[in-house]
PDB file of C-alpha atoms in Angstrom:
ATOM      1  CA  MET A   1       0.078   0.092  -0.181  1.00 47.00           C
ATOM      2  CA  ALA A   2       3.007   2.319   0.811  1.00 48.00           C
ATOM      3  CA  ARG A   3       4.489   1.648  -2.530  1.00 46.00           C
ATOM      4  CA  LEU A   4       1.240   2.473  -4.305  1.00 41.00           C
ATOM      5  CA  HIS A   5       0.956   5.722  -2.273  1.00 47.00           C
ATOM      6  CA  SER A   6       4.353   6.893  -3.215  1.00 44.00           C
ATOM      7  CA  LEU A   7       3.444   6.021  -6.832  1.00 43.00           C
ATOM      8  CA  LEU A   8       0.572   8.053  -6.832  1.00 48.00           C
ATOM      9  CA  LEU A   9       2.148  11.066  -5.320  1.00 52.00           C
ATOM     10  CA  VAL A  10       5.013  11.068  -7.669  1.00 51.00           C
ATOM     11  CA  ALA A  11       2.414  10.895 -10.531  1.00 50.00           C
ATOM     12  CA  CYS A  12       0.542  13.965  -8.870  1.00 52.00           C
ATOM     13  CA  LEU A  13       3.915  15.703  -8.463  1.00 49.00           C
ATOM     14  CA  LEU A  14       5.072  15.173 -11.915  1.00 46.00           C
ATOM     15  CA  THR A  15       1.719  16.362 -13.283  1.00 45.00           C
ATOM     16  CA  SER A  16       1.687  19.318 -11.213  1.00 47.00           C
ATOM     17  CA  ALA A  17       5.281  20.460 -12.161  1.00 42.00           C
ATOM     18  CA  MET A  18       4.504  20.048 -15.858  1.00 40.00           C
ATOM     19  CA  ALA A  19       1.180  22.178 -15.425  1.00 41.00           C
ATOM     20  CA  ARG A  20       3.049  24.873 -13.644  1.00 41.00           C
ATOM     21  CA  GLY A  21       5.434  25.191 -16.458  1.00 42.00           C
ATOM     22  CA  ALA A  22       8.382  23.237 -15.535  1.00 43.00           C
ATOM     23  CA  ALA A  23       9.542  23.596 -19.122  1.00 43.00           C
ATOM     24  CA  PRO A  24      12.821  24.557 -20.543  1.00 41.00           C
ATOM     25  CA  ALA A  25      13.515  28.099 -22.172  1.00 42.00           C
ATOM     26  CA  GLY A  26      12.498  26.485 -25.488  1.00 42.00           C
ATOM     27  CA  GLY A  27       8.987  26.076 -24.487  1.00 44.00           C
ATOM     28  CA  GLN A  28       8.740  22.391 -24.878  1.00 41.00           C
ATOM     29  CA  ALA A  29       8.432  20.329 -21.639  1.00 43.00           C
ATOM     30  CA  ALA A  30      11.485  18.092 -21.280  1.00 47.00           C
ATOM     31  CA  PRO A  31      10.846  14.728 -20.003  1.00 65.00           C
ATOM     32  CA  THR A  32      10.548  15.096 -16.044  1.00 84.00           C
ATOM     33  CA  ALA A  33      13.225  12.670 -15.150  1.00 77.00           C
ATOM     34  CA  GLU A  34      15.853  14.628 -17.471  1.00 84.00           C
ATOM     35  CA  ARG A  35      14.582  18.037 -16.072  1.00 92.00           C
ATOM     36  CA  GLY A  36      15.116  16.994 -12.497  1.00 93.00           C
ATOM     37  CA  GLN A  37      18.628  15.561 -13.242  1.00 94.00           C
ATOM     38  CA  ALA A  38      19.578  18.650 -14.782  1.00 95.00           C
ATOM     39  CA  ILE A  39      18.350  20.815 -12.100  1.00 96.00           C
ATOM     40  CA  TYR A  40      19.812  18.390  -9.710  1.00 97.00           C
ATOM     41  CA  ALA A  41      23.266  18.725 -11.457  1.00 97.00           C
ATOM     42  CA  ALA A  42      23.032  22.418 -11.336  1.00 96.00           C
ATOM     43  CA  ARG A  43      21.826  22.922  -7.709  1.00 97.00           C
ATOM     44  CA  CYS A  44      22.399  19.670  -5.737  1.00 97.00           C
ATOM     45  CA  ALA A  45      25.454  17.728  -7.145  1.00 97.00           C
ATOM     46  CA  ALA A  46      28.019  19.917  -5.568  1.00 96.00           C
ATOM     47  CA  CYS A  47      27.167  18.526  -2.117  1.00 96.00           C
ATOM     48  CA  HIS A  48      25.367  15.176  -2.813  1.00 97.00           C
ATOM     49  CA  GLY A  49      27.554  14.257  -5.685  1.00 97.00           C
ATOM     50  CA  GLU A  50      26.940  13.799  -9.462  1.00 96.00           C
ATOM     51  CA  ARG A  51      25.559  10.228  -8.854  1.00 96.00           C
ATOM     52  CA  MET A  52      23.692  11.205  -5.685  1.00 97.00           C
ATOM     53  CA  GLU A  53      26.332   9.318  -3.677  1.00 97.00           C
ATOM     54  CA  GLY A  54      26.958  11.810  -0.968  1.00 96.00           C
ATOM     55  CA  ILE A  55      30.081  14.012  -0.358  1.00 94.00           C
ATOM     56  CA  GLU A  56      31.503  14.778   3.070  1.00 90.00           C
ATOM     57  CA  ASP A  57      28.583  15.645   5.310  1.00 91.00           C
ATOM     58  CA  ALA A  58      25.986  15.567   2.863  1.00 95.00           C
ATOM     59  CA  PRO A  59      24.134  12.389   2.822  1.00 95.00           C
ATOM     60  CA  PRO A  60      23.795  10.179  -0.136  1.00 97.00           C
ATOM     61  CA  LEU A  61      20.389  10.143  -1.873  1.00 97.00           C
ATOM     62  CA  ILE A  62      20.726   6.592  -3.056  1.00 96.00           C
ATOM     63  CA  GLY A  63      21.178   3.322  -1.521  1.00 95.00           C
ATOM     64  CA  ALA A  64      20.225   1.625   1.976  1.00 93.00           C
ATOM     65  CA  ARG A  65      20.929   4.571   4.061  1.00 91.00           C
ATOM     66  CA  PHE A  66      18.481   6.735   1.822  1.00 96.00           C
ATOM     67  CA  ASP A  67      15.858   3.995   1.488  1.00 94.00           C
ATOM     68  CA  SER A  68      15.608   3.081   5.390  1.00 93.00           C
ATOM     69  CA  HIS A  69      14.891   6.865   5.940  1.00 94.00           C
ATOM     70  CA  TRP A  70      12.847   8.066   3.055  1.00 95.00           C
ATOM     71  CA  ARG A  71      11.384   4.911   1.534  1.00 92.00           C
ATOM     72  CA  GLY A  72       7.436   5.467   1.259  1.00 92.00           C
ATOM     73  CA  ARG A  73       7.793   9.210   2.438  1.00 95.00           C
ATOM     74  CA  PRO A  74       8.201  11.294  -0.823  1.00 94.00           C
ATOM     75  CA  ALA A  75       5.977  13.887   0.816  1.00 96.00           C
ATOM     76  CA  ALA A  76       8.556  14.400   3.553  1.00 97.00           C
ATOM     77  CA  LEU A  77      11.241  14.367   1.283  1.00 97.00           C
ATOM     78  CA  LEU A  78       9.550  16.957  -0.815  1.00 97.00           C
ATOM     79  CA  ASP A  79       8.973  19.107   2.021  1.00 97.00           C
ATOM     80  CA  LYS A  80      12.636  18.943   3.379  1.00 97.00           C
ATOM     81  CA  ILE A  81      14.034  19.734  -0.006  1.00 97.00           C
ATOM     82  CA  ARG A  82      11.553  22.774  -0.481  1.00 97.00           C
ATOM     83  CA  ARG A  83      12.252  24.317   3.102  1.00 96.00           C
ATOM     84  CA  SER A  84      16.108  23.330   3.598  1.00 97.00           C
ATOM     85  CA  MET A  85      17.777  23.183   0.283  1.00 97.00           C
ATOM     86  CA  PRO A  86      20.183  23.737  -1.210  1.00 96.00           C
ATOM     87  CA  GLN A  87      21.830  24.294   2.105  1.00 93.00           C
ATOM     88  CA  ASP A  88      23.523  27.355   1.059  1.00 93.00           C
ATOM     89  CA  ASP A  89      20.363  29.008  -0.155  1.00 96.00           C
ATOM     90  CA  PRO A  90      17.469  27.214   1.573  1.00 97.00           C
ATOM     91  CA  GLY A  91      14.105  27.797   0.038  1.00 95.00           C
ATOM     92  CA  SER A  92      15.258  29.002  -3.323  1.00 97.00           C
ATOM     93  CA  LEU A  93      14.046  26.181  -5.296  1.00 97.00           C
ATOM     94  CA  SER A  94      10.513  26.672  -7.076  1.00 96.00           C
ATOM     95  CA  PRO A  95       7.906  24.243  -6.060  1.00 95.00           C
ATOM     96  CA  ALA A  96       8.399  22.767  -9.632  1.00 94.00           C
ATOM     97  CA  GLU A  97      12.170  22.527  -9.276  1.00 96.00           C
ATOM     98  CA  ALA A  98      11.787  20.669  -6.027  1.00 96.00           C
ATOM     99  CA  GLU A  99       8.973  18.196  -7.367  1.00 95.00           C
ATOM    100  CA  VAL A 100      11.181  17.299 -10.528  1.00 95.00           C
ATOM    101  CA  ILE A 101      14.151  17.039  -8.236  1.00 96.00           C
ATOM    102  CA  VAL A 102      12.262  14.535  -5.958  1.00 95.00           C
ATOM    103  CA  ALA A 103      11.131  12.538  -9.093  1.00 93.00           C
ATOM    104  CA  ALA A 104      14.699  12.175 -10.191  1.00 95.00           C
ATOM    105  CA  ILE A 105      15.827  10.995  -6.805  1.00 95.00           C
ATOM    106  CA  LEU A 106      13.008   8.543  -6.685  1.00 93.00           C
ATOM    107  CA  GLU A 107      13.614   7.393 -10.020  1.00 91.00           C
ATOM    108  CA  ALA A 108      17.416   6.673  -9.055  1.00 93.00           C
ATOM    109  CA  ASN A 109      16.187   4.564  -5.914  1.00 89.00           C
ATOM    110  CA  PRO A 110      13.957   1.908  -7.475  1.00 84.00           C
ATOM    111  CA  ALA A 111      12.086  -0.408  -5.185  1.00 74.00           C
ATOM    112  CA  PRO A 112      14.019  -3.430  -4.045  1.00 69.00           C
ATOM    113  CA  ALA A 113      12.967  -6.815  -5.401  1.00 63.00           C
ATOM    114  CA  GLY A 114      10.065  -8.359  -3.339  1.00 61.00           C
ATOM    115  CA  ARG A 115       8.565  -4.930  -2.497  1.00 53.00           C
TER     116      ARG A 115
END
């Protein structure tokens, strides 16, 4: 049930981001995962790593540590990113940017086999 809730929330987030104009300057909406990865690279990778592996004090956004804390809690993850990221400029991400970043993070963390 938690997995279904997570999938429905992500679908709503993606739809919302696209509806609010999460489109590149060219005017056509890029696939959400690609847009999220591009924003992640520009705003998150310096601290969390190019592959979301975590650097120094910034935690990884993939793997067992991430999964144990955030699995089934995409709304909480979105809230944390909206309120406190990036750490050097908290709250500076637009809602659409935060949503597509969460979509990219969730895409990088597929559900383990058997879930």
